């Protein structure tokens, strides 16, 4: 489905809409309605169940969204978190340099200096996309953080956090103190991040306020044992720098065993496999649509040593799009915060070495992934729109219908209440014909529907207290005892976990 059509569908269903729509909207900001907000929460919980579930030593925290200036100075964001901005001297419109150079330089402008970008604008005779004049300025570095006047005097400077990761770095010394004082130590956080994007576009892909789910794993680079043998034969869809340089866009499937011999460390590969499996098995993205895109030295974020982005091919946005990444950040973060705060953040390892822990970051954009769930799983079958959401992600898990409102309504309502009480999200619906009700549930991604009919309520029927359970995707119907329903639905909608957490405590 094209991006416009998909957005129209999501808006019509009340899943999301522009913030302040009443006032014409605000660029790069979106609000979620009941279904959208519930789906977003399911995605966040599925992420946490999977990634925090990787090890007994990974924990989830929360952190404030406002950071004092000293934090973003130390982290490097004040200095480096910039995008090259080009303005038009005639109409004063502002653009990101990579956007206006998209046609002549599809690989982007990361790693180029403002002067080099300026030369490209001139040599390709790029004119202003808005007014058409050849009056584009030399690029300037535009800092993407939102600054705030903090406190009553307004003289203290603070910033909205540009990445949730910073909250986890700030938490490290306290988590070390209250924990078992051993590495690895994983700190996960799901929350809002804010960036004053120069050109917000592509709906949920370049927002100014968005949600990240990020796991920061603090570890000893000399000793981070992972059960690599468990993933050794897994093939991964890799698009590495040499292949990219040959102009290839599709990934090649390489087994972990072969990647291992090519200098990718075990701790990195192990977490890359589990990241890939999360997209394939939990988000149920077809594996042919996923690629692990290696960033070159020039393209990597300023803090990264190894970076593979997880990209998924989205029909609505006509190509591969980055939805998350695995970053090896070295000791950059704790070293910088040590210098910035004047506090020693080194720790003593169990074998008596003093080290600054390194960080492996697993980052995930929740809003982009919500869009991907619509792109990949909304299917148009003639007149019928079907949202084949993986059942554990479905915001409503079961629709409960009386076949006839008057005769079966009380029974159906009491069944819906019973399912809700056992933790299943059930929605009662008695409006319109049964076909219409199925269609509404299909469009909202509800994986199961239950119908109460004459047999269910009849005193004499051998099928008393049985209901019809319909499966959204196959449309098959099963007669199921009421007493089995909660179990069947809970089993199908439980968050998948990555298997047994690996035993870091033993090492
Ligand atoms: N802590 C690392 C970090 O923030 P990033 O590549 O800048 O790295 C991580 O962002 C993820 O956050 C991206 O893969 C993307 O899914 C999401 N993201 C980043 N900027 C975004 C934006 N403006 N709108 C929506 N999602 C965004």
mmCIF file of N, CA, C and O and ligand atoms in Angstrom, residues 162-163 165 195 197 204-208 210 212 214 216 303 322-325 327 329 361 363-365 367-368, ligand 1:
data_model
loop_
_atom_site.group_PDB
_atom_site.id
_atom_site.type_symbol
_atom_site.label_atom_id
_atom_site.label_comp_id
_atom_site.label_asym_id
_atom_site.label_seq_id
_atom_site.Cartn_x
_atom_site.Cartn_y
_atom_site.Cartn_z
ATOM 1 N N UNK A 162 18.145 13.731 23.616
ATOM 2 C CA UNK A 162 18.114 13.395 22.190
ATOM 3 C C UNK A 162 18.135 11.895 21.958
ATOM 4 O O UNK A 162 17.898 11.435 20.839
ATOM 5 N N UNK A 163 18.451 11.110 22.974
ATOM 6 C CA UNK A 163 18.411 9.644 22.889
ATOM 7 C C UNK A 163 18.188 9.139 24.316
ATOM 8 O O UNK A 163 18.707 9.721 25.278
ATOM 9 N N UNK A 165 19.378 6.587 25.585
ATOM 10 C CA UNK A 165 20.621 5.979 26.062
ATOM 11 C C UNK A 165 21.253 6.776 27.203
ATOM 12 O O UNK A 165 21.783 6.199 28.160
ATOM 13 N N UNK A 195 14.117 15.396 18.992
ATOM 14 C CA UNK A 195 15.108 15.975 18.073
ATOM 15 C C UNK A 195 14.427 17.021 17.207
ATOM 16 O O UNK A 195 13.379 16.750 16.609
ATOM 17 N N UNK A 197 14.334 17.987 14.237
ATOM 18 C CA UNK A 197 14.702 17.615 12.867
ATOM 19 C C UNK A 197 14.483 18.801 11.935
ATOM 20 O O UNK A 197 13.452 19.475 12.011
ATOM 21 N N UNK A 204 6.050 8.751 10.490
ATOM 22 C CA UNK A 204 6.678 8.346 11.753
ATOM 23 C C UNK A 204 8.180 8.139 11.613
ATOM 24 O O UNK A 204 8.832 7.694 12.544
ATOM 25 N N UNK A 205 8.746 8.446 10.444
ATOM 26 C CA UNK A 205 10.177 8.155 10.259
ATOM 27 C C UNK A 205 11.099 9.284 10.665
ATOM 28 O O UNK A 205 12.229 9.045 11.063
ATOM 29 N N UNK A 206 10.659 10.492 10.543
ATOM 30 C CA UNK A 206 11.504 11.578 11.050
ATOM 31 C C UNK A 206 10.622 12.497 11.865
ATOM 32 O O UNK A 206 10.122 13.503 11.388
ATOM 33 N N UNK A 207 10.455 12.098 13.132
ATOM 34 C CA UNK A 207 9.584 12.852 14.034
ATOM 35 C C UNK A 207 10.436 13.754 14.922
ATOM 36 O O UNK A 207 11.642 13.553 15.041
ATOM 37 N N UNK A 208 9.770 14.692 15.546
ATOM 38 C CA UNK A 208 10.507 15.555 16.490
ATOM 39 C C UNK A 208 10.380 15.053 17.921
ATOM 40 O O UNK A 208 11.188 15.408 18.776
ATOM 41 N N UNK A 210 9.658 11.214 19.615
ATOM 42 C CA UNK A 210 9.425 9.816 19.253
ATOM 43 C C UNK A 210 9.867 8.918 20.405
ATOM 44 O O UNK A 210 10.477 9.389 21.367
ATOM 45 N N UNK A 212 11.932 5.633 21.833
ATOM 46 C CA UNK A 212 12.995 4.659 21.605
ATOM 47 C C UNK A 212 12.920 3.580 22.673
ATOM 48 O O UNK A 212 12.527 3.849 23.815
ATOM 49 N N UNK A 214 15.759 1.131 24.182
ATOM 50 C CA UNK A 214 17.200 0.929 24.032
ATOM 51 C C UNK A 214 17.744 0.125 25.212
ATOM 52 O O UNK A 214 17.385 0.376 26.365
ATOM 53 N N UNK A 216 21.316 -0.788 26.940
ATOM 54 C CA UNK A 216 22.756 -0.515 27.020
ATOM 55 C C UNK A 216 23.378 -1.627 27.859
ATOM 56 O O UNK A 216 22.994 -1.815 29.020
ATOM 57 N N UNK A 303 29.957 8.154 18.083
ATOM 58 C CA UNK A 303 30.386 7.352 19.234
ATOM 59 C C UNK A 303 30.588 5.876 18.899
ATOM 60 O O UNK A 303 30.948 5.094 19.755
ATOM 61 N N UNK A 322 15.626 2.200 7.928
ATOM 62 C CA UNK A 322 16.243 1.816 9.211
ATOM 63 C C UNK A 322 15.192 1.831 10.323
ATOM 64 O O UNK A 322 14.532 2.847 10.551
ATOM 65 N N UNK A 323 15.084 0.695 11.036
ATOM 66 C CA UNK A 323 14.127 0.625 12.149
ATOM 67 C C UNK A 323 14.834 0.485 13.491
ATOM 68 O O UNK A 323 14.214 0.642 14.550
ATOM 69 N N UNK A 324 16.095 0.133 13.459
ATOM 70 C CA UNK A 324 16.841 -0.056 14.707
ATOM 71 C C UNK A 324 18.300 -0.318 14.362
ATOM 72 O O UNK A 324 18.687 -0.233 13.188
ATOM 73 N N UNK A 325 19.106 -0.642 15.371
ATOM 74 C CA UNK A 325 20.534 -0.849 15.107
ATOM 75 C C UNK A 325 21.207 -1.530 16.293
ATOM 76 O O UNK A 325 20.642 -1.587 17.395
ATOM 77 N N UNK A 327 24.847 -1.085 18.109
ATOM 78 C CA UNK A 327 26.006 -0.189 18.151
ATOM 79 C C UNK A 327 27.019 -0.675 19.170
ATOM 80 O O UNK A 327 26.667 -0.865 20.332
ATOM 81 N N UNK A 329 29.726 0.878 21.181
ATOM 82 C CA UNK A 329 30.129 2.261 21.471
ATOM 83 C C UNK A 329 31.452 2.352 22.221
ATOM 84 O O UNK A 329 31.870 3.443 22.611
ATOM 85 N N UNK A 361 25.087 -1.276 22.496
ATOM 86 C CA UNK A 361 23.752 -0.683 22.518
ATOM 87 C C UNK A 361 22.847 -1.354 21.478
ATOM 88 O O UNK A 361 23.209 -1.435 20.304
ATOM 89 N N UNK A 363 19.418 -0.617 19.858
ATOM 90 C CA UNK A 363 18.451 0.478 19.793
ATOM 91 C C UNK A 363 17.309 0.131 18.840
ATOM 92 O O UNK A 363 17.505 -0.587 17.851
ATOM 93 N N UNK A 364 16.119 0.668 19.153
ATOM 94 C CA UNK A 364 14.897 0.264 18.451
ATOM 95 C C UNK A 364 13.948 1.460 18.436
ATOM 96 O O UNK A 364 13.655 2.024 19.494
ATOM 97 N N UNK A 365 13.520 1.868 17.249
ATOM 98 C CA UNK A 365 12.584 2.993 17.150
ATOM 99 C C UNK A 365 11.152 2.468 17.188
ATOM 100 O O UNK A 365 10.723 1.768 16.270
ATOM 101 N N UNK A 367 8.116 3.998 17.089
ATOM 102 C CA UNK A 367 7.140 4.548 16.130
ATOM 103 C C UNK A 367 7.393 4.003 14.723
ATOM 104 O O UNK A 367 6.478 3.612 14.005
ATOM 105 N N UNK A 368 8.668 3.953 14.334
ATOM 106 C CA UNK A 368 8.987 3.418 13.000
ATOM 107 C C UNK A 368 8.538 1.963 12.900
ATOM 108 O O UNK A 368 8.057 1.517 11.860
HETATM 109 N N1 LIG B 1 21.039 5.778 21.066
HETATM 110 C C1 LIG B 1 21.374 5.619 19.717
HETATM 111 C C2 LIG B 1 20.530 6.394 18.825
HETATM 112 O O1 LIG B 1 19.747 7.225 19.253
HETATM 113 P P1 LIG B 1 19.854 6.694 16.329
HETATM 114 O O2 LIG B 1 20.246 5.931 15.094
HETATM 115 O O3 LIG B 1 20.002 8.167 16.277
HETATM 116 O O4 LIG B 1 20.708 6.068 17.519
HETATM 117 C C3 LIG B 1 17.984 5.018 17.045
HETATM 118 O O5 LIG B 1 18.352 6.335 16.712
HETATM 119 C C4 LIG B 1 16.629 4.660 16.455
HETATM 120 O O6 LIG B 1 15.667 5.639 16.861
HETATM 121 C C5 LIG B 1 16.595 4.659 14.934
HETATM 122 O O7 LIG B 1 16.990 3.407 14.399
HETATM 123 C C6 LIG B 1 15.137 4.954 14.645
HETATM 124 O O8 LIG B 1 14.388 3.753 14.680
HETATM 125 C C7 LIG B 1 14.727 5.841 15.815
HETATM 126 N N2 LIG B 1 14.736 7.267 15.404
HETATM 127 C C8 LIG B 1 15.803 8.085 15.341
HETATM 128 N N3 LIG B 1 15.436 9.323 14.949
HETATM 129 C C9 LIG B 1 14.104 9.279 14.760
HETATM 130 C C10 LIG B 1 13.128 10.250 14.356
HETATM 131 N N4 LIG B 1 13.452 11.517 14.104
HETATM 132 N N5 LIG B 1 11.828 9.855 14.264
HETATM 133 C C11 LIG B 1 11.465 8.587 14.551
HETATM 134 N N6 LIG B 1 12.348 7.635 14.929
HETATM 135 C C12 LIG B 1 13.648 7.967 15.034
#
